[in-house]
Short mmCIF file of C-alpha atoms and ligand atoms in Angstrom, two decimals:
data_model
loop_
_atom_site.label_atom_id
_atom_site.label_comp_id
_atom_site.label_asym_id
_atom_site.label_seq_id
_atom_site.Cartn_x
_atom_site.Cartn_y
_atom_site.Cartn_z
CA MET A 1 3.71 -5.76 12.13
CA LEU A 2 0.06 -5.82 11.26
CA ASP A 3 -1.34 -5.99 7.72
CA VAL A 4 -4.59 -4.02 7.67
CA SER A 5 -4.72 -4.06 3.87
CA ARG A 6 -5.68 -7.72 3.49
CA HIS A 7 -7.60 -7.77 6.77
CA PHE A 8 -9.04 -4.52 8.06
CA TYR A 9 -9.03 -3.85 11.81
CA SER A 10 -10.93 -1.09 13.60
CA ILE A 11 -9.05 1.65 15.47
CA GLU A 12 -10.43 0.15 18.72
CA ALA A 13 -8.86 -3.23 17.87
CA LEU A 14 -5.57 -1.50 17.05
CA LYS A 15 -5.61 0.22 20.45
CA ASP A 16 -5.97 -3.21 22.08
CA ILE A 17 -2.94 -4.40 20.09
CA ILE A 18 -0.95 -1.31 21.13
CA ASP A 19 -1.85 -2.10 24.76
CA LEU A 20 -0.56 -5.65 24.29
CA LEU A 21 2.69 -4.38 22.75
CA ALA A 22 3.17 -2.11 25.76
CA TYR A 23 2.46 -5.02 28.11
CA TYR A 24 5.19 -7.05 26.42
CA LYS A 25 7.54 -4.01 26.36
CA MET A 26 7.72 -3.75 22.59
CA ASN A 27 8.26 -0.24 21.33
CA VAL A 28 7.64 -0.28 17.57
CA PHE A 29 4.40 -0.97 15.73
CA HIS A 30 4.86 -1.48 11.98
CA TRP A 31 1.55 -0.52 10.40
CA HIS A 32 1.28 -2.10 6.93
CA MET A 33 -1.34 0.24 5.45
CA THR A 34 -1.35 -0.47 1.72
CA ASP A 35 -1.17 -3.46 -0.56
CA ASN A 36 -2.86 -4.89 -3.65
CA GLU A 37 -6.03 -5.67 -1.73
CA GLY A 38 -6.67 -2.26 -0.23
CA TRP A 39 -5.46 1.25 0.61
CA ARG A 40 -6.22 2.17 4.22
CA LEU A 41 -5.19 5.77 4.90
CA GLU A 42 -7.12 8.90 3.95
CA MET A 43 -5.14 11.11 1.55
CA LYS A 44 -6.42 14.68 1.21
CA LYS A 45 -4.93 15.19 -2.24
CA TYR A 46 -6.04 11.83 -3.67
CA PRO A 47 -9.55 11.01 -2.41
CA LYS A 48 -10.01 8.07 -4.80
CA LEU A 49 -7.36 6.13 -2.86
CA THR A 50 -10.03 5.56 -0.22
CA SER A 51 -13.32 6.00 -2.16
CA ILE A 52 -12.13 3.34 -4.66
CA GLY A 53 -8.87 1.86 -3.37
CA SER A 54 -10.17 0.87 0.08
CA TRP A 55 -12.91 -1.42 -1.19
CA ARG A 56 -12.68 -4.76 -2.94
CA LYS A 57 -15.23 -7.22 -4.22
CA GLU A 58 -14.63 -10.65 -2.75
CA ILE A 59 -15.58 -13.72 -4.78
CA TYR A 60 -16.07 -17.40 -4.12
CA GLY A 61 -12.78 -19.17 -3.47
CA SER A 62 -10.98 -16.23 -1.92
CA LYS A 63 -9.49 -16.33 1.55
CA MET A 64 -11.72 -13.56 2.83
CA TYR A 65 -14.90 -15.13 1.47
CA GLY A 66 -17.27 -17.27 3.45
CA GLN A 67 -16.96 -15.30 6.66
CA ASP A 68 -20.61 -14.45 6.18
CA SER A 69 -22.46 -17.78 6.08
CA SER A 70 -25.49 -16.26 4.37
CA LEU A 71 -23.49 -16.00 1.13
CA ASN A 72 -23.76 -18.61 -1.58
CA TRP A 73 -21.04 -19.07 -4.18
CA LYS A 74 -22.63 -16.72 -6.72
CA ASP A 75 -22.63 -13.77 -4.35
CA THR A 76 -19.86 -11.22 -4.11
CA TYR A 77 -19.43 -8.90 -1.21
CA ARG A 78 -17.74 -5.59 -0.60
CA TYR A 79 -14.88 -5.76 1.87
CA GLY A 80 -12.78 -2.91 3.14
CA GLY A 81 -12.48 0.25 5.19
CA TYR A 82 -9.95 2.95 5.92
CA TYR A 83 -8.66 5.28 8.61
CA SER A 84 -9.15 9.03 8.52
CA GLN A 85 -6.01 11.10 9.11
CA GLU A 86 -7.54 12.17 12.40
CA GLU A 87 -7.91 8.52 13.48
CA ALA A 88 -4.34 7.76 12.45
CA ARG A 89 -3.07 10.76 14.46
CA GLU A 90 -5.13 9.58 17.42
CA LEU A 91 -3.47 6.14 17.24
CA VAL A 92 0.00 7.71 16.93
CA ALA A 93 -0.67 9.69 20.13
CA TYR A 94 -2.14 6.65 21.89
CA ALA A 95 0.99 4.65 21.02
CA ALA A 96 3.36 7.49 22.00
CA GLU A 97 1.77 7.62 25.47
CA ARG A 98 2.85 3.95 25.76
CA GLN A 99 6.40 4.62 24.44
CA ILE A 100 5.57 3.00 21.09
CA THR A 101 6.57 4.45 17.71
CA ILE A 102 4.33 3.67 14.78
CA VAL A 103 6.25 3.02 11.55
CA PRO A 104 3.85 3.41 8.64
CA GLU A 105 4.25 1.29 5.51
CA ILE A 106 3.26 2.55 2.07
CA GLU A 107 4.17 -0.17 -0.45
CA MET A 108 6.02 0.48 -3.70
CA PRO A 109 6.81 -0.14 -6.50
CA GLY A 110 4.91 -3.48 -6.38
CA HIS A 111 1.95 -4.58 -4.29
CA SER A 112 0.10 -1.48 -5.46
CA GLY A 113 -2.95 -2.89 -7.25
CA ALA A 114 -5.39 -0.89 -5.11
CA VAL A 115 -3.69 2.41 -5.97
CA LEU A 116 -3.71 1.52 -9.66
CA ALA A 117 -7.44 0.74 -9.50
CA ALA A 118 -8.01 4.26 -8.13
CA TYR A 119 -5.43 6.01 -10.36
CA PRO A 120 -4.66 3.80 -13.39
CA GLN A 121 -2.59 6.59 -14.95
CA PHE A 122 0.34 5.51 -12.71
CA SER A 123 0.53 1.95 -14.09
CA CYS A 124 2.39 0.95 -17.26
CA SER A 125 -0.73 0.02 -19.27
CA GLN A 126 -2.82 2.83 -17.70
CA LEU A 127 -5.86 0.57 -18.14
CA PRO A 128 -8.72 0.60 -15.60
CA GLN A 129 -8.91 -2.37 -13.22
CA PRO A 130 -10.83 -3.36 -10.09
CA VAL A 131 -9.13 -3.48 -6.70
CA PRO A 132 -7.61 -6.99 -6.59
CA ASN A 133 -9.43 -9.22 -4.12
CA SER A 134 -7.96 -11.86 -1.84
CA ALA A 135 -8.36 -14.42 -4.66
CA LEU A 136 -5.58 -12.65 -6.60
CA PHE A 137 -3.65 -15.88 -6.99
CA ASN A 138 -6.69 -18.15 -6.71
CA LYS A 139 -7.76 -20.45 -9.56
CA TYR A 140 -11.39 -19.39 -9.14
CA ASN A 141 -10.59 -15.78 -10.00
CA PRO A 142 -11.65 -15.09 -13.61
CA ALA A 143 -10.13 -11.59 -13.68
CA PRO A 144 -6.95 -11.05 -15.74
CA SER A 145 -3.75 -10.46 -13.79
CA PRO A 146 -3.97 -6.85 -12.57
CA ASN A 147 -1.32 -4.15 -12.67
CA GLN A 148 0.50 -4.23 -9.37
CA GLU A 149 3.49 -1.96 -10.10
CA TYR A 150 3.85 1.76 -10.60
CA CYS A 151 5.25 2.72 -13.99
CA ALA A 152 8.90 3.45 -13.21
CA GLY A 153 9.33 5.41 -16.43
CA ASN A 154 6.62 7.95 -15.61
CA ASP A 155 7.73 10.89 -13.46
CA SER A 156 4.10 11.38 -12.42
CA SER A 157 4.35 8.12 -10.42
CA PHE A 158 7.14 9.65 -8.34
CA LEU A 159 5.38 13.00 -7.93
CA PHE A 160 2.26 11.16 -6.75
CA LEU A 161 4.27 9.13 -4.23
CA GLN A 162 6.05 12.24 -2.96
CA ASP A 163 2.67 13.91 -2.35
CA VAL A 164 1.48 10.79 -0.54
CA LEU A 165 4.66 10.54 1.56
CA ARG A 166 4.40 14.24 2.53
CA GLU A 167 0.94 13.57 3.96
CA VAL A 168 2.21 10.38 5.64
CA MET A 169 5.14 12.26 7.23
CA SER A 170 2.74 14.93 8.51
CA ILE A 171 0.85 12.22 10.43
CA PHE A 172 3.70 9.96 11.56
CA PRO A 173 6.74 11.45 13.37
CA SER A 174 8.61 8.12 13.00
CA PRO A 175 12.21 8.58 11.76
CA TYR A 176 11.63 5.54 9.53
CA ILE A 177 9.11 5.27 6.70
CA HIS A 178 8.60 1.72 5.42
CA ILE A 179 8.14 1.32 1.68
CA GLY A 180 7.83 -2.48 1.36
CA GLY A 181 9.81 -2.86 -1.85
CA ASP A 182 9.56 -6.63 -2.31
CA GLU A 183 8.08 -8.95 -4.94
CA VAL A 184 8.06 -6.72 -8.01
CA ASP A 185 6.76 -8.55 -11.09
CA LYS A 186 8.81 -7.21 -14.01
CA THR A 187 6.43 -8.33 -16.80
CA HIS A 188 4.78 -4.94 -17.32
CA TRP A 189 8.06 -3.02 -17.06
CA LYS A 190 9.56 -5.24 -19.79
CA GLN A 191 6.69 -4.34 -22.14
CA CYS A 192 6.51 -0.63 -21.30
CA ALA A 193 8.19 1.91 -23.61
CA ARG A 194 8.48 4.49 -20.79
CA CYS A 195 10.14 2.00 -18.43
CA GLN A 196 12.51 0.85 -21.16
CA LYS A 197 13.42 4.46 -21.98
CA ARG A 198 14.15 5.11 -18.30
CA MET A 199 16.50 2.12 -18.28
CA GLN A 200 18.31 3.50 -21.31
CA ASP A 201 18.52 7.06 -19.97
CA GLU A 202 19.78 5.89 -16.58
CA ARG A 203 22.06 3.19 -18.08
CA LEU A 204 20.34 0.43 -16.12
CA ALA A 205 21.26 -3.12 -17.11
CA ASP A 206 17.90 -4.75 -16.45
CA GLU A 207 14.52 -4.42 -14.72
CA SER A 208 16.04 -5.39 -11.35
CA GLU A 209 18.24 -2.30 -11.59
CA LEU A 210 15.10 -0.32 -12.48
CA GLN A 211 13.59 -1.50 -9.19
CA SER A 212 16.73 -0.25 -7.39
CA TYR A 213 16.49 3.07 -9.23
CA PHE A 214 12.90 3.43 -8.01
CA ILE A 215 13.77 2.67 -4.39
CA LYS A 216 16.85 4.92 -4.36
CA ARG A 217 14.90 7.84 -5.83
CA ILE A 218 12.31 7.55 -3.05
CA ALA A 219 15.07 7.10 -0.43
CA ARG A 220 16.63 10.41 -1.56
CA PHE A 221 13.25 12.14 -1.27
CA LEU A 222 12.77 10.82 2.27
CA GLU A 223 16.32 11.84 3.23
CA THR A 224 15.71 15.42 2.07
CA ASN A 225 12.80 15.36 4.52
CA ASP A 226 15.00 14.06 7.36
CA ARG A 227 13.47 10.60 7.27
CA LYS A 228 14.98 7.20 6.61
CA LEU A 229 13.68 4.62 4.20
CA ILE A 230 13.22 1.09 5.50
CA GLY A 231 12.18 -1.73 3.21
ZN1 LIG B 301 6.17 1.58 -17.30
#
């Protein structure tokens, strides 16, 4: 598994890693392509995922700061990047030639701060926010805690994710699609009228069951497309 959301790697570097996997006779590469700190795959239907969601502003005190020694503590710098669909297809083919399947990961319902910076209408508060930087949980970060979860009460969140997953499935032939699924902060869901209404309508006991509802709904969508959810 490689997380290219927090730390972006070029396609050339990924090919080197694929070569190493082949050398060690490993046959699956889990490509963690989205998280709070950046969205890394071109989506034709949602261009802001990459024009906005792939770029974050790093500040003093963050893990990814200080790699450029010309910076002083007042400077910020823009960190990011993404892969075109063509590049992703190229890597899938490169891996397949080496008997390696690439399992793509598109995180949900948490760890989605970058998406919600690009398309705030899918969060509970629907308020604009910057892409979280790698100082998300750092005491030097003056920004308020960002939205990280899709609104589970808004059907548009699911329609958006289905569109995204259709594009993902068109690139990756893997039988498994990874959806992350961990570490969902329930604070926003508890305060959201739409999420609370969903819980009532679906007779869900609490926000943990709402998380399960979210995952199961996406699992059913993947199954109707002959894919399996892994989380
Ligand atoms: Zn909500």
